[in-house]
Amino acid sequence: MKADRRERLEARARILKALGHASRLMILEELAGGEKCVAELTRAVGADMSTVSKHLALLKAVGLVEDRRQGSQVFYRLLAPCVMGFFDCVESVMASQVQRQIRLVK
Amino acid sequence: MKADRRERLEARARILKALGHASRLMILEELAGGEKCVAELTRAVGADMSTVSKHLALLKAVGLVEDRRQGSQVFYRLLAPCVMGFFDCVESVMASQVQRQIRLVK
DNA sequence: TGCATTATTGGCCAAATGGCAAAGTTTGTC
DNA sequence: GACAAACTTTGCCATTTGGCCAATAATGCA
């Protein structure tokens, strides 16, 4: 079915879209080093806590992180460490982009 | 430097963001099978050609694809086949999401 | 119970995104 | 040059996004 493919692609797109923001990437990088509470992540990102909380809600909604309440704090942890492996590929895209720019200048 | 990290993350985010759309994923999937002209991609995506052209411009801007004019046609090809490897990871996120839903129902 | 701490939610606004239609560009053909 | 074909760009519009602030939970402690 054609609509079937669409749906699968949209599900994938939702997850990849969640990765398409610098603050969320920073959060994931932090979480790659172990679980952290919202306050810690807020400090790392450098935005309002409400903003960070929304980013976390989004990451959770797509299944990239999980949360755990402990007392008055909420700890988040990375559910899909494999996403960290994306970066090598992304870096290579960035690098070849630089090469192309150089070629254009020459 | 702190701003340095931000910048790197934003560069990464731009590329990942470009992957966060079903139509663009479909385009990339098509291109994974070899270069294709805009008309072919338009047919595959099922949107207006102008819309597809914009998606292609975006993918090109972030360095994921390259274009080549041949006569009146423009052919696009995938520059970073490694992005296709993301999907396994993304699928695993989707799968564990389903598992979590099932756990909630039980 | 009252109050502080930690986090989430709702309200609001500016900016970005994605879509089609119409106009413009480039190439090939007559 | 005129016309068609293949794309791209521009214009416009509706929707989404991301940010802060203020208000609302939820927990811990005196």
Short mmCIF file of C-alpha atoms (C1' of nucleotides) in Angstrom, two decimals:
data_model
loop_
_atom_site.label_atom_id
_atom_site.label_comp_id
_atom_site.label_asym_id
_atom_site.label_seq_id
_atom_site.Cartn_x
_atom_site.Cartn_y
_atom_site.Cartn_z
CA MET A 1 0.00 0.00 0.00
CA LYS A 2 1.20 3.53 -0.75
CA ALA A 3 -0.32 5.16 2.33
CA ASP A 4 1.50 2.55 4.36
CA ARG A 5 4.88 3.75 3.19
CA ARG A 6 3.88 7.34 3.88
CA GLU A 7 2.95 6.41 7.42
CA ARG A 8 6.22 4.63 8.09
CA LEU A 9 8.12 7.58 6.70
CA GLU A 10 6.16 9.99 8.85
CA ALA A 11 6.90 7.95 11.95
CA ARG A 12 10.58 8.04 11.08
CA ALA A 13 10.39 11.73 10.30
CA ARG A 14 8.91 12.49 13.73
CA ILE A 15 11.91 10.93 15.40
CA LEU A 16 14.46 12.57 13.15
CA LYS A 17 12.69 15.89 13.51
CA ALA A 18 13.07 15.60 17.26
CA LEU A 19 16.82 15.46 16.65
CA GLY A 20 16.75 18.60 14.55
CA HIS A 21 17.35 21.18 17.22
CA ALA A 22 20.60 22.27 18.85
CA SER A 23 19.19 22.36 22.37
CA ARG A 24 17.77 18.87 22.05
CA LEU A 25 21.07 17.58 20.70
CA MET A 26 22.79 19.13 23.68
CA ILE A 27 20.34 17.41 26.01
CA LEU A 28 21.00 14.07 24.34
CA GLU A 29 24.74 14.59 24.55
CA GLU A 30 24.41 15.28 28.26
CA LEU A 31 22.25 12.22 28.73
CA ALA A 32 24.77 10.10 26.85
CA GLY A 33 26.94 10.54 29.93
CA GLY A 34 24.26 9.17 32.22
CA GLU A 35 20.90 10.27 33.51
CA LYS A 36 20.41 13.86 34.61
CA CYS A 37 17.68 15.88 36.27
CA VAL A 38 15.90 18.77 34.58
CA ALA A 39 17.80 21.41 36.55
CA GLU A 40 21.14 20.02 35.38
CA LEU A 41 19.99 19.88 31.78
CA THR A 42 18.62 23.38 32.06
CA ARG A 43 22.00 24.62 33.20
CA ALA A 44 23.70 22.84 30.32
CA VAL A 45 21.34 24.19 27.69
CA GLY A 46 21.19 27.68 29.10
CA ALA A 47 17.52 28.36 28.44
CA ASP A 48 14.45 28.74 30.62
CA MET A 49 13.55 25.58 32.54
CA SER A 50 10.08 25.61 31.00
CA THR A 51 11.66 25.57 27.56
CA VAL A 52 13.91 22.67 28.44
CA SER A 53 10.99 20.83 29.96
CA LYS A 54 9.13 21.14 26.69
CA HIS A 55 12.11 19.83 24.76
CA LEU A 56 12.23 16.88 27.13
CA ALA A 57 8.52 16.23 26.71
CA LEU A 58 9.05 16.11 22.96
CA LEU A 59 12.02 13.75 23.19
CA LYS A 60 9.97 11.55 25.47
CA ALA A 61 6.95 11.63 23.18
CA VAL A 62 8.97 10.19 20.32
CA GLY A 63 10.56 7.58 22.57
CA LEU A 64 14.13 8.86 22.66
CA VAL A 65 14.24 9.36 26.43
CA GLU A 66 12.48 8.13 29.53
CA ASP A 67 11.88 9.91 32.81
CA ARG A 68 11.90 8.78 36.41
CA ARG A 69 10.73 10.78 39.37
CA GLN A 70 12.87 10.69 42.48
CA GLY A 71 11.58 12.92 45.23
CA SER A 72 11.02 16.37 43.86
CA GLN A 73 13.37 15.83 40.96
CA VAL A 74 12.77 14.16 37.63
CA PHE A 75 15.62 12.30 36.01
CA TYR A 76 15.82 11.67 32.30
CA ARG A 77 17.82 9.02 30.57
CA LEU A 78 18.66 8.17 26.98
CA LEU A 79 16.65 5.27 25.60
CA ALA A 80 18.32 5.04 22.21
CA PRO A 81 22.07 5.45 22.58
CA CYS A 82 22.38 4.44 18.95
CA VAL A 83 21.40 7.95 17.89
CA MET A 84 24.78 9.13 19.11
CA GLY A 85 26.21 7.11 16.25
CA PHE A 86 24.50 9.42 13.78
CA PHE A 87 26.99 12.12 14.47
CA ASP A 88 29.90 10.52 12.65
CA CYS A 89 27.85 10.48 9.49
CA VAL A 90 26.56 13.99 10.07
CA GLU A 91 30.09 15.21 10.66
CA SER A 92 31.16 13.69 7.36
CA VAL A 93 28.38 15.59 5.60
CA MET A 94 29.56 18.77 7.28
CA ALA A 95 33.16 18.08 6.29
CA SER A 96 32.38 17.42 2.64
CA GLN A 97 30.30 20.56 2.63
CA VAL A 98 33.39 22.49 3.67
CA GLN A 99 35.33 20.80 0.87
CA ARG A 100 32.72 21.89 -1.63
CA GLN A 101 32.90 25.47 -0.41
CA ILE A 102 36.66 25.44 -0.82
CA ARG A 103 36.33 24.09 -4.34
CA LEU A 104 33.94 26.93 -5.19
CA VAL A 105 36.36 29.55 -3.94
CA LYS A 106 39.32 28.17 -5.88
CA MET B 1 34.49 27.78 24.20
CA LYS B 2 30.80 27.44 24.94
CA ALA B 3 29.55 29.26 21.83
CA ASP B 4 31.71 26.89 19.83
CA ARG B 5 29.78 23.87 21.03
CA ARG B 6 26.49 25.63 20.28
CA GLU B 7 27.65 26.27 16.75
CA ARG B 8 28.66 22.69 16.14
CA LEU B 9 25.36 21.49 17.52
CA GLU B 10 23.46 23.90 15.31
CA ALA B 11 25.31 22.70 12.25
CA ARG B 12 24.41 19.13 13.15
CA ALA B 13 20.84 20.15 13.89
CA ARG B 14 20.47 21.72 10.44
CA ILE B 15 21.35 18.41 8.82
CA LEU B 16 19.15 16.31 11.09
CA LYS B 17 16.32 18.77 10.65
CA ALA B 18 16.57 18.28 6.92
CA LEU B 19 15.88 14.59 7.56
CA GLY B 20 12.79 15.38 9.62
CA HIS B 21 10.18 15.32 6.90
CA ALA B 22 8.43 12.37 5.29
CA SER B 23 8.70 13.72 1.76
CA ARG B 24 12.40 14.34 2.11
CA LEU B 25 12.92 10.86 3.51
CA MET B 26 11.07 9.49 0.54
CA ILE B 27 13.30 11.48 -1.79
CA LEU B 28 16.40 10.14 -0.07
CA GLU B 29 15.10 6.60 -0.26
CA GLU B 30 14.52 7.04 -3.97
CA LEU B 31 17.99 8.46 -4.43
CA ALA B 32 19.48 5.56 -2.50
CA GLY B 33 18.63 3.51 -5.57
CA GLY B 34 20.59 5.80 -7.87
CA GLU B 35 20.26 9.32 -9.20
CA LYS B 36 16.86 10.54 -10.35
CA CYS B 37 15.48 13.61 -12.09
CA VAL B 38 13.03 16.00 -10.45
CA ALA B 39 10.06 14.70 -12.42
CA GLU B 40 10.68 11.15 -11.21
CA LEU B 41 11.03 12.29 -7.61
CA THR B 42 7.91 14.39 -7.96
CA ARG B 43 5.98 11.35 -9.07
CA ALA B 44 7.31 9.33 -6.15
CA VAL B 45 6.50 11.97 -3.56
CA GLY B 46 3.13 12.86 -5.03
CA ALA B 47 3.26 16.59 -4.40
CA ASP B 48 3.58 19.65 -6.58
CA MET B 49 6.87 19.85 -8.45
CA SER B 50 7.57 23.25 -6.94
CA THR B 51 7.23 21.72 -3.50
CA VAL B 52 9.59 18.88 -4.34
CA SER B 53 12.02 21.34 -5.85
CA LYS B 54 12.10 23.21 -2.55
CA HIS B 55 12.73 20.03 -0.63
CA LEU B 56 15.60 19.26 -2.99
CA ALA B 57 17.03 22.74 -2.58
CA LEU B 58 17.00 22.23 1.17
CA LEU B 59 18.66 18.82 0.99
CA LYS B 60 21.29 20.32 -1.29
CA ALA B 61 21.83 23.31 0.98
CA VAL B 62 22.79 21.06 3.89
CA GLY B 63 24.99 18.92 1.67
CA LEU B 64 22.97 15.71 1.60
CA VAL B 65 22.48 15.67 -2.17
CA GLU B 66 24.11 17.09 -5.26
CA ASP B 67 22.53 18.06 -8.56
CA ARG B 68 23.70 17.75 -12.13
CA ARG B 69 22.04 19.30 -15.14
CA GLN B 70 21.72 17.15 -18.23
CA GLY B 71 19.89 18.90 -20.99
CA SER B 72 16.63 20.22 -19.71
CA GLN B 73 16.56 17.80 -16.82
CA VAL B 74 18.26 18.06 -13.44
CA PHE B 75 19.43 14.88 -11.78
CA TYR B 76 19.96 14.58 -8.07
CA ARG B 77 22.10 12.07 -6.28
CA LEU B 78 22.71 11.09 -2.68
CA LEU B 79 25.96 12.44 -1.27
CA ALA B 80 25.81 10.79 2.14
CA PRO B 81 24.56 7.23 1.79
CA CYS B 82 25.46 6.74 5.45
CA VAL B 83 22.24 8.48 6.45
CA MET B 84 20.36 5.42 5.25
CA GLY B 85 21.98 3.63 8.14
CA PHE B 86 20.08 5.83 10.58
CA PHE B 87 16.91 3.99 9.87
CA ASP B 88 17.81 0.83 11.74
CA CYS B 89 18.26 2.86 14.88
CA VAL B 90 15.13 4.88 14.25
CA GLU B 91 13.16 1.70 13.68
CA SER B 92 14.39 0.35 17.00
CA VAL B 93 13.12 3.49 18.71
CA MET B 94 9.77 3.01 17.00
CA ALA B 95 9.66 -0.63 18.03
CA SER B 96 10.45 0.01 21.68
CA GLN B 97 7.83 2.73 21.63
CA VAL B 98 5.30 0.12 20.61
CA GLN B 99 6.53 -2.12 23.42
CA ARG B 100 5.99 0.68 25.91
CA GLN B 101 2.47 1.26 24.64
CA ILE B 102 1.70 -2.41 25.07
CA ARG B 103 3.05 -2.32 28.61
CA LEU B 104 0.76 0.59 29.38
CA VAL B 105 -2.28 -1.24 28.12
CA LYS B 106 -1.53 -4.38 30.09
"C1'" DT C 1 -0.63 23.30 57.53
"C1'" DG C 2 2.45 26.48 55.41
"C1'" DC C 3 6.34 27.24 52.51
"C1'" DA C 4 10.20 26.23 49.57
"C1'" DT C 5 11.96 23.43 45.73
"C1'" DT C 6 11.48 21.16 41.32
"C1'" DA C 7 9.19 20.54 37.28
"C1'" DT C 8 5.19 20.92 33.91
"C1'" DT C 9 1.47 23.41 31.56
"C1'" DG C 10 -0.94 27.28 29.45
"C1'" DG C 11 -0.82 31.80 27.31
"C1'" DC C 12 1.05 34.49 24.13
"C1'" DC C 13 3.96 36.10 20.33
"C1'" DA C 14 7.57 36.22 16.61
"C1'" DA C 15 9.69 33.37 13.33
"C1'" DA C 16 10.07 29.32 10.48
"C1'" DT C 17 7.88 25.70 7.63
"C1'" DG C 18 5.37 23.48 3.95
"C1'" DG C 19 1.99 23.72 0.52
"C1'" DC C 20 0.16 25.26 -4.14
"C1'" DA C 21 -0.24 28.53 -7.95
"C1'" DA C 22 1.81 31.77 -10.87
"C1'" DA C 23 5.80 33.78 -12.86
"C1'" DG C 24 10.56 33.27 -14.29
"C1'" DT C 25 14.72 30.64 -16.12
"C1'" DT C 26 17.22 27.29 -18.91
"C1'" DT C 27 17.54 24.08 -22.53
"C1'" DG C 28 16.06 21.76 -26.75
"C1'" DT C 29 13.54 21.91 -31.15
"C1'" DC C 30 11.40 23.74 -35.05
"C1'" DG D 1 13.04 33.84 -32.94
"C1'" DA D 2 9.05 31.26 -31.18
"C1'" DC D 3 7.38 27.54 -28.52
"C1'" DA D 4 7.52 23.58 -25.43
"C1'" DA D 5 9.51 21.00 -21.63
"C1'" DA D 6 11.80 20.72 -17.18
"C1'" DC D 7 12.84 23.12 -13.17
"C1'" DT D 8 13.26 26.93 -9.85
"C1'" DT D 9 11.72 31.03 -7.60
"C1'" DT D 10 8.35 34.16 -5.76
"C1'" DG D 11 4.16 35.17 -3.48
"C1'" DC D 12 0.90 34.14 -0.37
"C1'" DC D 13 -1.33 31.58 3.30
"C1'" DA D 14 -2.18 28.32 7.17
"C1'" DT D 15 0.19 25.71 10.53
"C1'" DT D 16 3.96 24.66 13.57
"C1'" DT D 17 7.78 25.84 16.39
"C1'" DG D 18 10.46 27.77 20.12
"C1'" DG D 19 10.93 31.09 23.49
"C1'" DC D 20 9.73 33.41 27.96
"C1'" DC D 21 6.54 34.43 31.65
"C1'" DA D 22 2.95 33.28 34.76
"C1'" DA D 23 0.23 29.84 36.74
"C1'" DT D 24 -0.26 25.16 38.31
"C1'" DA D 25 1.26 20.52 40.05
"C1'" DA D 26 3.99 17.46 43.07
"C1'" DT D 27 7.23 16.61 46.75
"C1'" DG D 28 9.89 17.58 51.01
"C1'" DC D 29 10.32 19.64 55.29
"C1'" DA D 30 9.54 22.57 59.33
#
